[in-house]
PDB file of C-alpha atoms in Angstrom:
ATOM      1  CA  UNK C   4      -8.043 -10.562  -3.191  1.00  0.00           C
ATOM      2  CA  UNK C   5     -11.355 -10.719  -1.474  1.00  0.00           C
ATOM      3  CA  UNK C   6     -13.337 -14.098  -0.653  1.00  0.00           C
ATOM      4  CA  UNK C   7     -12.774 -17.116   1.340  1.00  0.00           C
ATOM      5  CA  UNK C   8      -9.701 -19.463   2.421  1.00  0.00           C
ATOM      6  CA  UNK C   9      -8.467 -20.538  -1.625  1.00  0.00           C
ATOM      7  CA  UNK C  10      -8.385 -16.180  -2.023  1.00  0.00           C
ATOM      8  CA  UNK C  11      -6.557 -16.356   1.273  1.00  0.00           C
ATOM      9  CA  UNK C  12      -4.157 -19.268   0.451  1.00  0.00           C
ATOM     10  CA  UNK C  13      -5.072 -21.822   3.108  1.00  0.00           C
ATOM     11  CA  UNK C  14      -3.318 -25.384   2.050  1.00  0.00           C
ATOM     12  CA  UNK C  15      -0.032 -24.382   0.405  1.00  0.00           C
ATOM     13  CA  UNK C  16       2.857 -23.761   2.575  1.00  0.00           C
ATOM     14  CA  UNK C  17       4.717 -20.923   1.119  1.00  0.00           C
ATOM     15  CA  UNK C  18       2.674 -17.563   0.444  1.00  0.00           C
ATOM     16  CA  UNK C  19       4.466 -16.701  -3.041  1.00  0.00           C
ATOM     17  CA  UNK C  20       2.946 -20.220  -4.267  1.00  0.00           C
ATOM     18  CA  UNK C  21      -0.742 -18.964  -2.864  1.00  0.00           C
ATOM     19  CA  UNK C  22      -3.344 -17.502  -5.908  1.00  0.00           C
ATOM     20  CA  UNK C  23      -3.037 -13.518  -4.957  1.00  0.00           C
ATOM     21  CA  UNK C  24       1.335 -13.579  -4.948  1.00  0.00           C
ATOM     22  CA  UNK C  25       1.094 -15.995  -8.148  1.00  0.00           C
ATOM     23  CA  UNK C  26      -1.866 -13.420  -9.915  1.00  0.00           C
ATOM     24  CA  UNK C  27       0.159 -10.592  -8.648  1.00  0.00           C
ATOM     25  CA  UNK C  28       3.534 -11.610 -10.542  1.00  0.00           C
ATOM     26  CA  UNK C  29       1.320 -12.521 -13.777  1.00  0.00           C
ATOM     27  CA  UNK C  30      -0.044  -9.025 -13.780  1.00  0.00           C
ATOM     28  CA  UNK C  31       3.843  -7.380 -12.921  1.00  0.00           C
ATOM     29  CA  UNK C  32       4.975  -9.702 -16.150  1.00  0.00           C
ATOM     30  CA  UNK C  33       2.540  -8.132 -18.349  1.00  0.00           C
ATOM     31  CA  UNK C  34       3.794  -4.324 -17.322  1.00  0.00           C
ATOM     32  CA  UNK C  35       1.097  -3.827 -14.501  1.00  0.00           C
ATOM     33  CA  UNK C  36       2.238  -2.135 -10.869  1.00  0.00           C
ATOM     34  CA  UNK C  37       0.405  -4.041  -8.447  1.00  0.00           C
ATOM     35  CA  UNK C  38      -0.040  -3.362  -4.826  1.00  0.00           C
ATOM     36  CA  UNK C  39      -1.315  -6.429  -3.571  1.00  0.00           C
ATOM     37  CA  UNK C  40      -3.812  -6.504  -0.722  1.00  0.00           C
ATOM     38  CA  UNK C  41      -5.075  -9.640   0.683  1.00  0.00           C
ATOM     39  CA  UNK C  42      -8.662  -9.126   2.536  1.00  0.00           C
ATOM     40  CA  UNK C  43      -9.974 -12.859   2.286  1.00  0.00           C
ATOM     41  CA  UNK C  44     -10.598 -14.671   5.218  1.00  0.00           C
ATOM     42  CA  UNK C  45     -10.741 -18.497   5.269  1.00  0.00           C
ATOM     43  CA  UNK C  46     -14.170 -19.566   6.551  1.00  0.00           C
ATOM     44  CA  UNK C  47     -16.007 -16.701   4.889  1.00  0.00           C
ATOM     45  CA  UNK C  48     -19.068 -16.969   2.824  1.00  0.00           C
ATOM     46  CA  UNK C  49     -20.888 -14.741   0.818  1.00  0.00           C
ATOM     47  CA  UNK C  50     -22.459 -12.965   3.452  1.00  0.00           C
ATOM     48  CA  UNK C  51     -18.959 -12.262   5.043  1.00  0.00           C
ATOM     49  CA  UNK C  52     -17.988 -10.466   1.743  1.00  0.00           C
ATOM     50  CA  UNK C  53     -19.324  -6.436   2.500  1.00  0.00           C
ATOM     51  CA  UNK C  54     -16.637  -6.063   5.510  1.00  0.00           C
ATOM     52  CA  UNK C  55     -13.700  -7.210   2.959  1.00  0.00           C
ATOM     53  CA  UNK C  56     -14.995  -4.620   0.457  1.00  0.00           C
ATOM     54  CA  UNK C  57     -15.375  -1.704   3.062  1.00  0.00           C
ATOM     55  CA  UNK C  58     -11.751  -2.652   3.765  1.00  0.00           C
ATOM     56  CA  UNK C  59     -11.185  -2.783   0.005  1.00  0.00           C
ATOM     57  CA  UNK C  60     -12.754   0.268  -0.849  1.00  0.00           C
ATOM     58  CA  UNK C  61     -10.992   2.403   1.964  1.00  0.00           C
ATOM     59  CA  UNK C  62      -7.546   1.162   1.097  1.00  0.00           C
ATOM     60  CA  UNK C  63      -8.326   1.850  -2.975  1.00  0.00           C
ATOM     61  CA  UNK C  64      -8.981  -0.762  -4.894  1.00  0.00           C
ATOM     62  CA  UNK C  65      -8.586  -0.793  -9.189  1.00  0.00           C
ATOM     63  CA  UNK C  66      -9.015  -4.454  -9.447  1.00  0.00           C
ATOM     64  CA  UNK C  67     -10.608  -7.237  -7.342  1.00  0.00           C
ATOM     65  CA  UNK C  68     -10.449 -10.464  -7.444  1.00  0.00           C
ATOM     66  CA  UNK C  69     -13.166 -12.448  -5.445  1.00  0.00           C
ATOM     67  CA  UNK C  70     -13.037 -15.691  -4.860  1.00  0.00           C
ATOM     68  CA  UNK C  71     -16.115 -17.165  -3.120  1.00  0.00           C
ATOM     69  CA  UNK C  72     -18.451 -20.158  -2.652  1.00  0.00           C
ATOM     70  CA  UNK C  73     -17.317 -23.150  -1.593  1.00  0.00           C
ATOM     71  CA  UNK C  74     -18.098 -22.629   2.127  1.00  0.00           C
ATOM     72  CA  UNK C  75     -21.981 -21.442   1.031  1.00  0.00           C
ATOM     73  CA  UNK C  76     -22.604 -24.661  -0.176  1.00  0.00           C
ATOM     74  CA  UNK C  77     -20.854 -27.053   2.684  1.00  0.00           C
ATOM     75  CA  UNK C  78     -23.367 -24.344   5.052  1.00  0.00           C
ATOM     76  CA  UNK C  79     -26.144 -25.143   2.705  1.00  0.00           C
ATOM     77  CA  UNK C  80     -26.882 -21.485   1.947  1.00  0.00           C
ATOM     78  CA  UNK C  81     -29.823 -21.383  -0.230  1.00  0.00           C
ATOM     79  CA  UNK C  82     -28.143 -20.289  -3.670  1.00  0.00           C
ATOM     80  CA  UNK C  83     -30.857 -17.084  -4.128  1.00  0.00           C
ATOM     81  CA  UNK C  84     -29.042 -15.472  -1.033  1.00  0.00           C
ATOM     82  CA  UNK C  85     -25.516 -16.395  -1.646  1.00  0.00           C
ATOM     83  CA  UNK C  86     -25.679 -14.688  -5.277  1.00  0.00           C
ATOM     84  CA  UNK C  87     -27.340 -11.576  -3.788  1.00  0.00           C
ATOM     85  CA  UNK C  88     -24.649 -11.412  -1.277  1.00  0.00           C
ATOM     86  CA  UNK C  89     -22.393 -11.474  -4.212  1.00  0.00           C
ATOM     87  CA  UNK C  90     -24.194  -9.247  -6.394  1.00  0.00           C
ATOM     88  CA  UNK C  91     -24.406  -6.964  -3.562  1.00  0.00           C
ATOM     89  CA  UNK C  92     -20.410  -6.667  -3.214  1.00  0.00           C
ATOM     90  CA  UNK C  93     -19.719  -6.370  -6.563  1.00  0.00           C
ATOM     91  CA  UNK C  94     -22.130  -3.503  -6.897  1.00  0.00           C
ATOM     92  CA  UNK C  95     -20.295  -1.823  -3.862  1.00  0.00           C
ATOM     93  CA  UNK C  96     -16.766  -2.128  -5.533  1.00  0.00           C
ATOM     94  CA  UNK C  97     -18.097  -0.834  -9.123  1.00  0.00           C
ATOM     95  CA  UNK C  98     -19.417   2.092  -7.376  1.00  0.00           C
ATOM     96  CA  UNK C  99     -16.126   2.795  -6.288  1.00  0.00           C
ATOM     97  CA  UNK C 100     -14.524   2.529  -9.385  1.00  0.00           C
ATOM     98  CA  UNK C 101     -12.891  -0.913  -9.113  1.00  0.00           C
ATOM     99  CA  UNK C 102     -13.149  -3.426 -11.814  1.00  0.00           C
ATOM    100  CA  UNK C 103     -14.092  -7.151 -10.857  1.00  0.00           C
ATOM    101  CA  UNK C 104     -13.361 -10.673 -11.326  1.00  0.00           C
ATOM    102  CA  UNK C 105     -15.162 -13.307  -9.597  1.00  0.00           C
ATOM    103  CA  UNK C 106     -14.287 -16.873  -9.583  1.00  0.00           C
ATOM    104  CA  UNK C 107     -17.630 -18.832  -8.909  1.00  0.00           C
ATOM    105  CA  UNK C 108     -17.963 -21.765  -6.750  1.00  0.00           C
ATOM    106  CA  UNK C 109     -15.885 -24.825  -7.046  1.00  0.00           C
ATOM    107  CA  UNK C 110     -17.738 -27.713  -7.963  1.00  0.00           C
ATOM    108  CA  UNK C 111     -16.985 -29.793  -4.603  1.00  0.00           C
ATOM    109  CA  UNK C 112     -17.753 -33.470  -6.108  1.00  0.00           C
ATOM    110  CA  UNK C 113     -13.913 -34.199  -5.979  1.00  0.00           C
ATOM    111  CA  UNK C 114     -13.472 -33.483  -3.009  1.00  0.00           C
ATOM    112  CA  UNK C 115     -12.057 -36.728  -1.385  1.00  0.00           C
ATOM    113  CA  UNK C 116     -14.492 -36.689   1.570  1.00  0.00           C
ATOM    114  CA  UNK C 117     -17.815 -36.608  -0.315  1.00  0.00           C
ATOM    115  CA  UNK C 118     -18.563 -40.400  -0.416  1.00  0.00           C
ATOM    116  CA  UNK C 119     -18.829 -41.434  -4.315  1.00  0.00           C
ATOM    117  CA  UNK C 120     -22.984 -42.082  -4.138  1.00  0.00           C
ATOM    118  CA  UNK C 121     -23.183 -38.534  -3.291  1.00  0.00           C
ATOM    119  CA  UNK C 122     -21.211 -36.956  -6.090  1.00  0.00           C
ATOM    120  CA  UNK C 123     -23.253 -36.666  -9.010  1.00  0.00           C
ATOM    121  CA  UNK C 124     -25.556 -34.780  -6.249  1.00  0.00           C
ATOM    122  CA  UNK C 125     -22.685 -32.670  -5.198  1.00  0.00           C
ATOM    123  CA  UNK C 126     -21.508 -31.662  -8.724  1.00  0.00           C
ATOM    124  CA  UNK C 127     -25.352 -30.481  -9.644  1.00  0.00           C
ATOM    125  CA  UNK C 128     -25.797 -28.509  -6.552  1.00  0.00           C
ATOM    126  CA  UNK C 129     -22.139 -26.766  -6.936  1.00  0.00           C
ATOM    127  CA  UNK C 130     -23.048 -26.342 -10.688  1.00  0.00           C
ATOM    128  CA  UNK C 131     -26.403 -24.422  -9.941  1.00  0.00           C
ATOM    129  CA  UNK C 132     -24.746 -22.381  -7.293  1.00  0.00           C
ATOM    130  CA  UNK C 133     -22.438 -21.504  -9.886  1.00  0.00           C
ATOM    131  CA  UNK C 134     -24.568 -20.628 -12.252  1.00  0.00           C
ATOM    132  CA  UNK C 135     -26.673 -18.250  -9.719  1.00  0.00           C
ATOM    133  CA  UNK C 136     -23.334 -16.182  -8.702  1.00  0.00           C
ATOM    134  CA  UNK C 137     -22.932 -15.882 -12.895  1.00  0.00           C
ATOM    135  CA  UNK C 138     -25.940 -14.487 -13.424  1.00  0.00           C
ATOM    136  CA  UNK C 139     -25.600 -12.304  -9.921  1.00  0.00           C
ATOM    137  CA  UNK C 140     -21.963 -10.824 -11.277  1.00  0.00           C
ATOM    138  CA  UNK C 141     -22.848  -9.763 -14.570  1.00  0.00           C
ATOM    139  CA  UNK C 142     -26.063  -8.288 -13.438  1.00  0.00           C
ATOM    140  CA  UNK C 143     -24.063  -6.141 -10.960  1.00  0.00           C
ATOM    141  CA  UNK C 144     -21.137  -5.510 -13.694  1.00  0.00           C
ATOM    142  CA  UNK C 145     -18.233  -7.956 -12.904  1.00  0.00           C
ATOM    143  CA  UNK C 146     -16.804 -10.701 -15.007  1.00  0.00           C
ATOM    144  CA  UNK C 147     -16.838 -14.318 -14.448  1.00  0.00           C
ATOM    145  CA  UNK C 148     -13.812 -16.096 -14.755  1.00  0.00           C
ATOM    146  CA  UNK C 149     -15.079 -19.911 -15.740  1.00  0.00           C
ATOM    147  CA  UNK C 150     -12.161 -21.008 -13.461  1.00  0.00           C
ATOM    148  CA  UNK C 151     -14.235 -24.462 -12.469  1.00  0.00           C
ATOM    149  CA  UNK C 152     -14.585 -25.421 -15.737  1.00  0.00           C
ATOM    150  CA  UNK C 153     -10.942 -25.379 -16.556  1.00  0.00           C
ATOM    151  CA  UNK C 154      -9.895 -26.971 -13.356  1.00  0.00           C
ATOM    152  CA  UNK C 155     -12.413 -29.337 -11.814  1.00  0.00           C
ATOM    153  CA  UNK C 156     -11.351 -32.134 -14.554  1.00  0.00           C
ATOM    154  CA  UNK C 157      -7.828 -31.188 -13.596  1.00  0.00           C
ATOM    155  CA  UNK C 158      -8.357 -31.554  -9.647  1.00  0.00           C
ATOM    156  CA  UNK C 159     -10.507 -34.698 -10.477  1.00  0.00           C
ATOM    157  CA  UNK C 160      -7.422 -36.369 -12.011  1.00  0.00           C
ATOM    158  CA  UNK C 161      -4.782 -35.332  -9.946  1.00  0.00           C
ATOM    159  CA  UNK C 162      -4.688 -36.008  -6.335  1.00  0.00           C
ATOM    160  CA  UNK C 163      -1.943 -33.764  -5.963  1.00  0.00           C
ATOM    161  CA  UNK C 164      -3.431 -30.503  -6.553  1.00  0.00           C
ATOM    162  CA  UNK C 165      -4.528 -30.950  -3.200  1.00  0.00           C
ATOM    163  CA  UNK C 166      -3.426 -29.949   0.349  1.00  0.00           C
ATOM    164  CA  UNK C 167      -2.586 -32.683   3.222  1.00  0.00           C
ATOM    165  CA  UNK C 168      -6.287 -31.949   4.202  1.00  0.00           C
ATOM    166  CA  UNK C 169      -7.683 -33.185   1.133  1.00  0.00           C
ATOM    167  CA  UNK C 170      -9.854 -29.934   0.659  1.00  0.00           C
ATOM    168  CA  UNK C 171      -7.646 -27.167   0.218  1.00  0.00           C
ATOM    169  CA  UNK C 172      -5.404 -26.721  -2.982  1.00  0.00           C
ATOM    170  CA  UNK C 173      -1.961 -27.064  -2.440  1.00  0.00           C
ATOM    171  CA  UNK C 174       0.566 -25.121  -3.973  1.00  0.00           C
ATOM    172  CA  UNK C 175       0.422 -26.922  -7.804  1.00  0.00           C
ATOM    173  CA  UNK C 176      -3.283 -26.594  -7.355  1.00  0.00           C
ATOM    174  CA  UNK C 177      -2.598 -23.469  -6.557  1.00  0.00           C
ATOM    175  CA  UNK C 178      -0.792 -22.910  -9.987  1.00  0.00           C
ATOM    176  CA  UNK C 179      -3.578 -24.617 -11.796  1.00  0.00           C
ATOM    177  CA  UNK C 180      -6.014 -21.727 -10.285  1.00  0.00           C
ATOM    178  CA  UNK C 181      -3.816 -19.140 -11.405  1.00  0.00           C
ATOM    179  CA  UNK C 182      -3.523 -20.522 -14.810  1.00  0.00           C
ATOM    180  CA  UNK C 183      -7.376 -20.633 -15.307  1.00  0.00           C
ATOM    181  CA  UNK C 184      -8.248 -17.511 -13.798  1.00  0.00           C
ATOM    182  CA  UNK C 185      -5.125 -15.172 -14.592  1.00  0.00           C
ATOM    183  CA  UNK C 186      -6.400 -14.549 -18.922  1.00  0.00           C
ATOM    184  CA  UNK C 187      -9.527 -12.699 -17.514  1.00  0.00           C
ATOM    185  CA  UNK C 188      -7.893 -11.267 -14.459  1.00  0.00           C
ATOM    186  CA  UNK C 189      -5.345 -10.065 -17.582  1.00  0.00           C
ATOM    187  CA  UNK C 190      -7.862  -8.992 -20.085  1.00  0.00           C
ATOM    188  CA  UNK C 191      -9.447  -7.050 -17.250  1.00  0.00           C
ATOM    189  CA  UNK C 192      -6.337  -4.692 -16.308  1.00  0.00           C
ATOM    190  CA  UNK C 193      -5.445  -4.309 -19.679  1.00  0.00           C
ATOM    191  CA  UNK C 194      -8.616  -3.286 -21.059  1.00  0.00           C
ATOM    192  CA  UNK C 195      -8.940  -0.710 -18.051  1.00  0.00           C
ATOM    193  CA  UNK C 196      -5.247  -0.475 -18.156  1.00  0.00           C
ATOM    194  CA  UNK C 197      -5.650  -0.840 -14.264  1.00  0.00           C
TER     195      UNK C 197
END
C-alpha cells in the first residue's frame, strides 16, 4: 500500500478494519499469499510518492496499490504536476516488475467542511484531478480502479462512512473502499497470478 493517510488507515480505530488488512484478506480468500507492506504516509501527496516506491521496490513488490490525491488538491497542486508525480511512480514500480493499481482522487465535495456554495466547485476540480492521474496511470502502465465513482454517492448519503473528524473514512467507509477497489485489485493478481 503506497499513498497518503486513507492507504495508511488514518480514521478507523482498529488496523484489520483499515483498506490494506481488509484488501489483504480479499486477496488470501481468493488463493493469493500476501505479504502485506504498508509504506503510505498520511499527509503525503504526489510528490511524496518516489521515497514509498524506493522503499517498495527494495523490499519486493508484485502488486501495489496506490492510493493518492486528496491532499494535492486541499494544497492546490496544479493537477499537470500531481499526475506526473504519479506517472512518474508508477513507471518506477513497472520497471521493477510490480503490477499497479491506483485509486484516483476522491472527489472532496462531501466532505462535511466544504461549505455547500462551494461544492459543485469542489466536485469539478476533484473530478479533473481525477481525470489527469487516469490519463497519467495508463500512460505509465497501471490500472485505474474507478473507486470514486462507486463510492462518492455512497459517502454522500451516509454520514457514517466517516471518521469522528469528518474527513477520514471510518472503518464501514473503510469497507465501502475495499468493496470498490478490491475487483481490479483481484483481476490484477489473478491475471499476473501475483
Amino acid at each position: 500500500m503506497l499513498g497518503d493517510s486513507i492507504a495508511a488507515g488514518v480514521g478507523s480505530t482498529r488496523r484489520e478494519d483499515t483498506l490494506g488488512p481488509l484488501l489483504a484478506a480479499r486477496l488470501r480468500a481468493a488463493g493469493h499469499d500476501v505479504d502485506l507492506r504498508v509504506h503510505a504516509v498520511p499527509g503525503a501527496r504526489s510528490a511524496d510518492l518516489s521515497t514509498q516506491v524506493r522503499a517498495a521496490i527494495a523490499g519486493g513488490v508484485d502488486l501495489a496499490v496506490v492510493v493518492i490525491g486528496a491532499n494535492d488538491l486541499t494544497r492546490f497542486v496544479p493537477a499537470h504536476v500531481g499526475a506526473q508525480q504519479l506517472h512518474d511512480a508508477v513507471a518506477d514500480l513497472r520497471r521493477a516488475g510490480a503490477h499497479v493499481v491506483v485509486a484516483t482522487a476522491p472527489d472532496l465535495s462531501v466532505v462535511a467542511h466544504v461549505p455547500p456554495a462551494l461544492r459543485g466547485l469542489v466536485s469539478t476540480v476533484s473530478r479533473d484531478y481525477a481525470q489527469a492521474q487516469l490519463q497519467a496511470v495508463i500512460r505509465a502502465g497501471g490500472v485505474v480502479a474507478h473507486v470514486e465513482r462507486v463510492v462518492t454517492p455512497q459517502f454522500a448519503a451516509d454520514p457514517s462512512l466517516f471518521a469522528a473528524d469528518r474527513f477520514h473514512p471510518s472503518a464501514a467507509g473503510y469497507r465501502a473502499i475495499a468493496a470498490a477497489l478490491g475487483p481490479a485489485v483481484e483481476a490484477v493478481a489473478a491475471e499476473h497470478r501475483v
